[in-house]
């Protein structure tokens, strides 16, 4: 593989203004993508995974400038797309194509397959110097349909006459029609049945070999992403948590979030040796609106909490002035004594002790006050965690 | 001898649309014993959801259960056929003995009522508890399904809950009357993997705690492998294969089951092998193939497969396979089974 980046994303940010009302006291910004950087090399498949709302789709859409980036650079083949004015984007739009998740919504129901595929060819005037452009375009469409496993007869039909898998093939043909360099595949197989997914994935791989395509493959299905990608970036709440080659990421994940995410995948193997060793994360993904300066994963991370046990000596001193990690419930009254992330004052500490609580988890302060940077921990393996070294060495549990 | 909970006998369910009769379920038989978690796996249009609606007798116009019996065994050994009950009589069983949770936790909750109101409505309908007792019961159920601080959150409205918490609240409501059978129709499909893991753990825990049987409907083989004890593989409205989870994952016999296994990446394998897709697309249930529904896509289809659907051939006490290849006169091509792990 040629080690030349085709796409360099530098400190990309995309915020959405969620401020409501004329007299709102403060601006609310949804930090969909918050300062992420990565490279995609020519001819490789870069996978972007994460749960819903982590900003993976926004990243894809911002790269093709369907969304105007808030800040940062998108350097494609040496040109910073973020600073290219909208009017001059056309030639780049040809080079970067997109395949969408929903094969029902992404094809215009009132256009025939021919019109759908030809639209890009016409817009980019690909056959304008040809003697007989109409014939050339028609031939090209037949050729494309054949290569995605459809027939010539399908050319005059409408999208509703096709199944989901066939529609996704039309979407792929549309993207290929303009000879792109980079294709952004935004969850291209999530809406398809298992038996159809493999057909589409195999086809994408064949085209990559044949035309030397580069893919940005966005998905939440981790096993498929591992299968198709050369390198993978893991996103959480608008941040990149870890970037590594796909084998490395799956065999020796470093970031606590990646570890939990990987162990959450239900394996289609009921007697697998790792069964039962699952890391189940507590709680939900926090809100991406005006996030605080801290590790985005800190609220759910198993390493960002410290267990304090009441051994009779300085329990109170240890917990006063700290933040409680979990809700402590009075089981008789189903009532919370301390809420999650509540600051423990002297009075609360007394209450905790009065209720006979003998151990409590408190927040590790560095995780909750400082944002870790994505740094290279070992060759080609980047992670964003304050305590990677300690966790790997086992000094933090 | 294990106690039976449910017997489904020859059920056929169709929907009569303006295009014609959509034969969603075309004659299925299975039974479920106490304490089992039965996974029903299939692709969209395989009839797995209609099966669950049929069991609950919830098939609505223009649909209809055309044939068959759904025999529910009560705790005391009494057997009732759900298909013969009036909707009023059926309501006594729904919620009490059989409960159901659905894929989308937002649409199953009413957005204008608080979680508390929705839960006590169910609890009071099925028990003699007064309002205060019902609220207490609701709180302890919420605690049981892992909602932190039930006291503070029970008066919240559904939109204040996240997807995972909504599904927990629904599960809490479903188990409020200690049902003998819980039907979970794609309970984790709308959730993220880390939340899915929480919900699956919860279902396993509850199954043990209150010893109910679960029917889990999903398209995800991973989810099935994670929680089920028994598996049914459906395709084109029919059962292709059923057996214990071990049999379906390690000794699959039906070409469709084998095809499904081959079309997902095997994360255990280090070497990257090309995926083997199942060619073609699922059958049109308006005009299903006369023979085996999988025959048009099956690499081993014979004459007989196109003419007549195969009966369930018995491979072991628990494993039954609907495929003519298991007939004693059928050729036994070795390569069919090489896909099995």
GROMACS .gro file of C-alpha atoms in nm, chain A residues 5-371:
model
  367
    5UNK     CA    1  -0.253   1.014   0.269
    6UNK     CA    2  -0.534   1.082   0.026
    7UNK     CA    3  -0.730   1.257   0.294
    8UNK     CA    4  -0.596   1.434   0.599
    9UNK     CA    5  -0.850   1.550   0.852
   10UNK     CA    6  -0.702   1.804   1.091
   11UNK     CA    7  -0.876   1.927   1.406
   12UNK     CA    8  -1.213   1.899   1.242
   13UNK     CA    9  -1.502   2.043   1.437
   14UNK     CA   10  -1.869   2.056   1.364
   15UNK     CA   11  -2.096   2.221   1.617
   16UNK     CA   12  -2.469   2.260   1.574
   17UNK     CA   13  -2.632   2.560   1.734
   18UNK     CA   14  -2.910   2.433   1.958
   19UNK     CA   15  -2.986   2.763   2.127
   20UNK     CA   16  -3.359   2.803   2.161
   21UNK     CA   17  -3.545   3.129   2.206
   22UNK     CA   18  -3.454   3.492   2.176
   23UNK     CA   19  -3.368   3.545   2.540
   24UNK     CA   20  -3.168   3.231   2.601
   25UNK     CA   21  -2.905   3.299   2.867
   26UNK     CA   22  -2.629   3.100   2.708
   27UNK     CA   23  -2.554   2.956   2.369
   28UNK     CA   24  -2.602   2.583   2.345
   29UNK     CA   25  -2.384   2.400   2.100
   30UNK     CA   26  -2.410   2.035   2.017
   31UNK     CA   27  -2.051   1.921   1.971
   32UNK     CA   28  -2.118   1.655   1.709
   33UNK     CA   29  -1.757   1.638   1.597
   34UNK     CA   30  -1.510   1.793   1.834
   35UNK     CA   31  -1.153   1.833   1.722
   36UNK     CA   32  -1.068   1.509   1.548
   37UNK     CA   33  -0.769   1.435   1.325
   38UNK     CA   34  -0.692   1.131   1.115
   39UNK     CA   35  -0.543   1.030   0.781
   40UNK     CA   36  -0.676   0.798   0.517
   41UNK     CA   37  -0.415   0.650   0.287
   42UNK     CA   38  -0.465   0.580  -0.080
   43UNK     CA   39  -0.627   0.244  -0.147
   44UNK     CA   40  -0.712   0.160   0.212
   45UNK     CA   41  -1.038   0.125   0.396
   46UNK     CA   42  -1.062   0.337   0.707
   47UNK     CA   43  -1.341   0.229   0.938
   48UNK     CA   44  -1.513   0.470   1.171
   49UNK     CA   45  -1.711   0.304   1.448
   50UNK     CA   46  -1.907   0.423   1.745
   51UNK     CA   47  -2.251   0.423   1.894
   52UNK     CA   48  -2.536   0.639   1.770
   53UNK     CA   49  -2.474   1.005   1.835
   54UNK     CA   50  -2.096   0.973   1.849
   55UNK     CA   51  -2.052   1.189   1.540
   56UNK     CA   52  -1.934   0.931   1.291
   57UNK     CA   53  -2.195   1.015   1.028
   58UNK     CA   54  -2.147   1.389   1.084
   59UNK     CA   55  -1.776   1.338   1.020
   60UNK     CA   56  -1.853   1.171   0.687
   61UNK     CA   57  -2.097   1.438   0.586
   62UNK     CA   58  -1.866   1.720   0.687
   63UNK     CA   59  -1.585   1.575   0.477
   64UNK     CA   60  -1.798   1.605   0.163
   65UNK     CA   61  -1.915   1.942   0.296
   66UNK     CA   62  -2.278   1.847   0.316
   67UNK     CA   63  -2.224   2.027   0.645
   68UNK     CA   64  -2.002   2.332   0.660
   69UNK     CA   65  -1.723   2.252   0.909
   70UNK     CA   66  -1.710   2.478   1.217
   71UNK     CA   67  -1.333   2.465   1.226
   72UNK     CA   68  -1.040   2.257   1.107
   73UNK     CA   69  -0.901   2.136   0.778
   74UNK     CA   70  -1.006   1.866   0.535
   75UNK     CA   71  -0.703   1.819   0.314
   76UNK     CA   72  -0.793   1.610   0.013
   77UNK     CA   73  -0.510   1.541  -0.231
   78UNK     CA   74  -0.326   1.848  -0.101
   79UNK     CA   75  -0.621   2.087  -0.113
   80UNK     CA   76  -0.797   2.209   0.198
   81UNK     CA   77  -1.164   2.157   0.116
   82UNK     CA   78  -1.272   2.350   0.423
   83UNK     CA   79  -1.146   2.671   0.264
   84UNK     CA   80  -1.273   2.600  -0.088
   85UNK     CA   81  -1.579   2.818  -0.155
   86UNK     CA   82  -1.902   2.637  -0.234
   87UNK     CA   83  -1.894   2.752  -0.598
   88UNK     CA   84  -1.564   2.579  -0.662
   89UNK     CA   85  -1.650   2.253  -0.488
   90UNK     CA   86  -1.789   2.077  -0.797
   91UNK     CA   87  -1.467   1.906  -0.915
   92UNK     CA   88  -1.404   1.772  -0.563
   93UNK     CA   89  -1.758   1.648  -0.531
   94UNK     CA   90  -1.684   1.419  -0.824
   95UNK     CA   91  -1.376   1.277  -0.657
   96UNK     CA   92  -1.551   1.212  -0.326
   97UNK     CA   93  -1.872   1.015  -0.352
   98UNK     CA   94  -2.105   0.887  -0.088
   99UNK     CA   95  -2.316   0.575  -0.032
  100UNK     CA   96  -2.597   0.616   0.218
  101UNK     CA   97  -2.751   0.394   0.478
  102UNK     CA   98  -3.113   0.393   0.376
  103UNK     CA   99  -3.155   0.257   0.025
  104UNK     CA  100  -3.519   0.365   0.038
  105UNK     CA  101  -3.464   0.731   0.118
  106UNK     CA  102  -3.147   0.791  -0.079
  107UNK     CA  103  -3.289   0.724  -0.425
  108UNK     CA  104  -3.536   0.968  -0.579
  109UNK     CA  105  -3.859   0.774  -0.622
  110UNK     CA  106  -3.959   0.972  -0.930
  111UNK     CA  107  -3.644   0.906  -1.129
  112UNK     CA  108  -3.567   0.594  -1.326
  113UNK     CA  109  -3.248   0.403  -1.257
  114UNK     CA  110  -3.097   0.555  -1.572
  115UNK     CA  111  -3.175   0.909  -1.455
  116UNK     CA  112  -3.036   0.838  -1.108
  117UNK     CA  113  -2.705   0.705  -1.234
  118UNK     CA  114  -2.677   0.953  -1.522
  119UNK     CA  115  -2.732   1.257  -1.302
  120UNK     CA  116  -2.374   1.267  -1.179
  121UNK     CA  117  -2.230   1.196  -1.520
  122UNK     CA  118  -2.429   1.484  -1.671
  123UNK     CA  119  -2.358   1.726  -1.386
  124UNK     CA  120  -1.988   1.668  -1.415
  125UNK     CA  121  -2.001   1.677  -1.797
  126UNK     CA  122  -1.798   1.359  -1.819
  127UNK     CA  123  -1.886   1.276  -2.178
  128UNK     CA  124  -1.916   1.624  -2.321
  129UNK     CA  125  -1.631   1.578  -2.571
  130UNK     CA  126  -1.769   1.251  -2.691
  131UNK     CA  127  -1.911   1.221  -3.046
  132UNK     CA  128  -2.237   1.080  -2.925
  133UNK     CA  129  -2.263   1.163  -2.557
  134UNK     CA  130  -2.609   1.013  -2.511
  135UNK     CA  131  -2.505   0.677  -2.644
  136UNK     CA  132  -2.184   0.686  -2.441
  137UNK     CA  133  -2.375   0.757  -2.122
  138UNK     CA  134  -2.626   0.483  -2.195
  139UNK     CA  135  -2.346   0.233  -2.254
  140UNK     CA  136  -2.173   0.341  -1.937
  141UNK     CA  137  -2.495   0.289  -1.739
  142UNK     CA  138  -2.540  -0.062  -1.877
  143UNK     CA  139  -2.180  -0.140  -1.792
  144UNK     CA  140  -2.225  -0.009  -1.437
  145UNK     CA  141  -2.548  -0.199  -1.385
  146UNK     CA  142  -2.381  -0.516  -1.497
  147UNK     CA  143  -2.087  -0.467  -1.267
  148UNK     CA  144  -2.314  -0.426  -0.964
  149UNK     CA  145  -2.504  -0.741  -1.058
  150UNK     CA  146  -2.813  -0.588  -1.214
  151UNK     CA  147  -2.944  -0.626  -1.567
  152UNK     CA  148  -2.985  -0.388  -1.863
  153UNK     CA  149  -3.363  -0.422  -1.838
  154UNK     CA  150  -3.350  -0.264  -1.495
  155UNK     CA  151  -3.233   0.067  -1.638
  156UNK     CA  152  -3.580   0.200  -1.714
  157UNK     CA  153  -3.738   0.093  -1.387
  158UNK     CA  154  -3.814   0.299  -1.076
  159UNK     CA  155  -3.659   0.244  -0.732
  160UNK     CA  156  -3.979   0.103  -0.578
  161UNK     CA  157  -3.955  -0.196  -0.809
  162UNK     CA  158  -3.637  -0.313  -0.635
  163UNK     CA  159  -3.557  -0.485  -0.308
  164UNK     CA  160  -3.338  -0.320  -0.043
  165UNK     CA  161  -3.024  -0.503  -0.156
  166UNK     CA  162  -3.084  -0.414  -0.519
  167UNK     CA  163  -3.140  -0.049  -0.431
  168UNK     CA  164  -2.812  -0.040  -0.246
  169UNK     CA  165  -2.651  -0.174  -0.565
  170UNK     CA  166  -2.804   0.116  -0.758
  171UNK     CA  167  -2.660   0.353  -0.496
  172UNK     CA  168  -2.318   0.198  -0.547
  173UNK     CA  169  -2.349   0.225  -0.926
  174UNK     CA  170  -2.439   0.592  -0.885
  175UNK     CA  171  -2.129   0.654  -0.677
  176UNK     CA  172  -1.904   0.467  -0.919
  177UNK     CA  173  -2.046   0.644  -1.224
  178UNK     CA  174  -1.825   0.951  -1.185
  179UNK     CA  175  -1.498   0.762  -1.123
  180UNK     CA  176  -1.437   0.881  -0.768
  181UNK     CA  177  -1.116   0.843  -0.569
  182UNK     CA  178  -1.276   0.827  -0.227
  183UNK     CA  179  -1.613   0.681  -0.137
  184UNK     CA  180  -1.769   0.757   0.197
  185UNK     CA  181  -1.985   0.461   0.290
  186UNK     CA  182  -2.224   0.575   0.562
  187UNK     CA  183  -2.364   0.254   0.715
  188UNK     CA  184  -2.413   0.103   0.370
  189UNK     CA  185  -2.523  -0.237   0.496
  190UNK     CA  186  -2.706  -0.164   0.821
  191UNK     CA  187  -3.048  -0.164   0.661
  192UNK     CA  188  -2.991  -0.492   0.477
  193UNK     CA  189  -3.059  -0.850   0.577
  194UNK     CA  190  -2.766  -1.062   0.688
  195UNK     CA  191  -2.763  -1.278   0.376
  196UNK     CA  192  -2.762  -0.966   0.156
  197UNK     CA  193  -2.497  -0.780   0.358
  198UNK     CA  194  -2.226  -1.023   0.251
  199UNK     CA  195  -2.316  -0.971  -0.116
  200UNK     CA  196  -2.271  -0.594  -0.086
  201UNK     CA  197  -1.951  -0.617   0.119
  202UNK     CA  198  -1.791  -0.853  -0.130
  203UNK     CA  199  -1.888  -0.620  -0.412
  204UNK     CA  200  -1.733  -0.319  -0.238
  205UNK     CA  201  -1.410  -0.514  -0.190
  206UNK     CA  202  -1.401  -0.618  -0.556
  207UNK     CA  203  -1.444  -0.259  -0.672
  208UNK     CA  204  -1.172  -0.142  -0.439
  209UNK     CA  205  -0.925  -0.382  -0.599
  210UNK     CA  206  -1.043  -0.309  -0.951
  211UNK     CA  207  -1.048   0.071  -0.939
  212UNK     CA  208  -0.803   0.140  -0.658
  213UNK     CA  209  -1.072   0.307  -0.450
  214UNK     CA  210  -1.028   0.441  -0.101
  215UNK     CA  211  -1.312   0.396   0.145
  216UNK     CA  212  -1.420   0.568   0.459
  217UNK     CA  213  -1.647   0.301   0.602
  218UNK     CA  214  -1.880   0.427   0.874
  219UNK     CA  215  -2.073   0.166   1.070
  220UNK     CA  216  -2.182   0.053   1.411
  221UNK     CA  217  -2.160  -0.318   1.328
  222UNK     CA  218  -1.815  -0.385   1.467
  223UNK     CA  219  -1.763  -0.731   1.326
  224UNK     CA  220  -1.832  -0.611   0.971
  225UNK     CA  221  -1.608  -0.306   1.018
  226UNK     CA  222  -1.326  -0.526   1.136
  227UNK     CA  223  -1.374  -0.749   0.839
  228UNK     CA  224  -1.364  -0.474   0.578
  229UNK     CA  225  -1.125  -0.215   0.726
  230UNK     CA  226  -0.746  -0.185   0.723
  231UNK     CA  227  -0.745   0.073   1.000
  232UNK     CA  228  -1.017   0.177   1.240
  233UNK     CA  229  -1.099   0.487   1.439
  234UNK     CA  230  -1.326   0.455   1.742
  235UNK     CA  231  -1.543   0.756   1.817
  236UNK     CA  232  -1.728   0.850   2.134
  237UNK     CA  233  -1.920   1.173   2.186
  238UNK     CA  234  -1.754   1.359   1.902
  239UNK     CA  235  -1.400   1.254   1.992
  240UNK     CA  236  -1.166   0.994   1.851
  241UNK     CA  237  -1.078   0.757   2.134
  242UNK     CA  238  -0.846   0.521   1.958
  243UNK     CA  239  -0.700   0.468   1.610
  244UNK     CA  240  -0.516   0.150   1.510
  245UNK     CA  241  -0.495  -0.116   1.243
  246UNK     CA  242  -0.798  -0.339   1.259
  247UNK     CA  243  -0.611  -0.650   1.379
  248UNK     CA  244  -0.427  -0.455   1.645
  249UNK     CA  245  -0.745  -0.284   1.762
  250UNK     CA  246  -0.933  -0.609   1.802
  251UNK     CA  247  -0.649  -0.805   1.955
  252UNK     CA  248  -0.498  -0.548   2.190
  253UNK     CA  249  -0.739  -0.261   2.238
  254UNK     CA  250  -0.596   0.007   2.468
  255UNK     CA  251  -0.874   0.250   2.544
  256UNK     CA  252  -1.123   0.140   2.811
  257UNK     CA  253  -1.410   0.240   2.584
  258UNK     CA  254  -1.283   0.027   2.296
  259UNK     CA  255  -1.240  -0.264   2.532
  260UNK     CA  256  -1.596  -0.233   2.656
  261UNK     CA  257  -1.733  -0.181   2.307
  262UNK     CA  258  -1.559  -0.489   2.174
  263UNK     CA  259  -1.668  -0.704   2.463
  264UNK     CA  260  -2.029  -0.591   2.411
  265UNK     CA  261  -2.050  -0.745   2.065
  266UNK     CA  262  -2.261  -1.058   2.095
  267UNK     CA  263  -2.052  -1.328   1.929
  268UNK     CA  264  -2.233  -1.574   1.706
  269UNK     CA  265  -2.058  -1.851   1.896
  270UNK     CA  266  -2.245  -1.970   2.205
  271UNK     CA  267  -1.953  -2.155   2.362
  272UNK     CA  268  -1.678  -1.905   2.293
  273UNK     CA  269  -1.405  -1.890   2.555
  274UNK     CA  270  -1.461  -1.521   2.621
  275UNK     CA  271  -1.824  -1.571   2.715
  276UNK     CA  272  -1.890  -1.439   3.059
  277UNK     CA  273  -1.591  -1.207   3.059
  278UNK     CA  274  -1.802  -0.923   2.933
  279UNK     CA  275  -1.740  -0.568   3.047
  280UNK     CA  276  -2.088  -0.424   3.086
  281UNK     CA  277  -2.081  -0.046   3.091
  282UNK     CA  278  -2.300   0.136   3.336
  283UNK     CA  279  -2.529   0.414   3.231
  284UNK     CA  280  -2.585   0.593   2.905
  285UNK     CA  281  -2.399   0.824   2.672
  286UNK     CA  282  -2.408   1.176   2.822
  287UNK     CA  283  -2.543   1.475   2.636
  288UNK     CA  284  -2.318   1.622   2.364
  289UNK     CA  285  -2.448   1.973   2.430
  290UNK     CA  286  -2.181   2.200   2.578
  291UNK     CA  287  -1.971   1.909   2.709
  292UNK     CA  288  -1.732   1.975   2.996
  293UNK     CA  289  -1.355   1.974   2.969
  294UNK     CA  290  -1.286   1.621   3.072
  295UNK     CA  291  -1.248   1.281   2.923
  296UNK     CA  292  -1.575   1.226   2.739
  297UNK     CA  293  -1.588   0.868   2.853
  298UNK     CA  294  -1.512   0.941   3.219
  299UNK     CA  295  -1.874   0.910   3.336
  300UNK     CA  296  -1.898   0.547   3.223
  301UNK     CA  297  -1.538   0.432   3.246
  302UNK     CA  298  -1.455   0.154   3.490
  303UNK     CA  299  -1.107   0.296   3.544
  304UNK     CA  300  -1.215   0.648   3.631
  305UNK     CA  301  -1.359   0.552   3.968
  306UNK     CA  302  -1.183   0.483   4.294
  307UNK     CA  303  -1.321   0.250   4.555
  308UNK     CA  304  -1.307   0.386   4.910
  309UNK     CA  305  -1.383   0.139   5.186
  310UNK     CA  306  -1.484   0.221   5.540
  311UNK     CA  307  -1.221   0.053   5.753
  312UNK     CA  308  -1.303   0.269   6.053
  313UNK     CA  309  -1.017   0.517   6.024
  314UNK     CA  310  -1.026   0.807   5.781
  315UNK     CA  311  -1.325   0.713   5.564
  316UNK     CA  312  -1.487   1.051   5.609
  317UNK     CA  313  -1.174   1.251   5.522
  318UNK     CA  314  -1.129   1.042   5.211
  319UNK     CA  315  -1.470   1.113   5.069
  320UNK     CA  316  -1.538   1.471   5.177
  321UNK     CA  317  -1.473   1.714   4.894
  322UNK     CA  318  -1.492   1.442   4.630
  323UNK     CA  319  -1.763   1.357   4.382
  324UNK     CA  320  -1.968   1.042   4.429
  325UNK     CA  321  -1.957   0.818   4.127
  326UNK     CA  322  -2.276   0.623   4.171
  327UNK     CA  323  -2.611   0.682   4.326
  328UNK     CA  324  -2.631   0.536   4.674
  329UNK     CA  325  -2.983   0.409   4.731
  330UNK     CA  326  -3.167   0.358   5.053
  331UNK     CA  327  -3.331   0.031   4.953
  332UNK     CA  328  -3.612   0.055   5.204
  333UNK     CA  329  -3.745   0.382   5.078
  334UNK     CA  330  -3.615   0.352   4.720
  335UNK     CA  331  -3.464   0.688   4.781
  336UNK     CA  332  -3.126   0.823   4.681
  337UNK     CA  333  -2.890   0.936   4.958
  338UNK     CA  334  -2.628   1.063   4.717
  339UNK     CA  335  -2.692   1.125   4.351
  340UNK     CA  336  -2.453   1.033   4.078
  341UNK     CA  337  -2.170   1.289   4.048
  342UNK     CA  338  -2.291   1.478   4.355
  343UNK     CA  339  -2.033   1.671   4.552
  344UNK     CA  340  -1.988   1.513   4.894
  345UNK     CA  341  -2.013   1.776   5.165
  346UNK     CA  342  -1.945   1.709   5.534
  347UNK     CA  343  -2.318   1.662   5.604
  348UNK     CA  344  -2.359   1.417   5.318
  349UNK     CA  345  -2.054   1.224   5.430
  350UNK     CA  346  -2.210   1.195   5.776
  351UNK     CA  347  -2.534   1.071   5.621
  352UNK     CA  348  -2.347   0.813   5.418
  353UNK     CA  349  -2.177   0.684   5.729
  354UNK     CA  350  -2.503   0.693   5.928
  355UNK     CA  351  -2.670   0.472   5.671
  356UNK     CA  352  -2.402   0.214   5.725
  357UNK     CA  353  -2.257   0.240   5.374
  358UNK     CA  354  -1.920   0.070   5.401
  359UNK     CA  355  -1.785   0.138   5.054
  360UNK     CA  356  -1.837   0.403   4.793
  361UNK     CA  357  -1.697   0.482   4.453
  362UNK     CA  358  -1.563   0.831   4.395
  363UNK     CA  359  -1.448   0.998   4.076
  364UNK     CA  360  -1.082   0.997   3.974
  365UNK     CA  361  -1.019   1.369   3.950
  366UNK     CA  362  -0.781   1.383   3.653
  367UNK     CA  363  -1.033   1.206   3.429
  368UNK     CA  364  -1.298   1.456   3.530
  369UNK     CA  365  -1.094   1.774   3.500
  370UNK     CA  366  -0.865   1.734   3.203
  371UNK     CA  367  -0.922   1.621   2.850
   0.00000   0.00000   0.00000
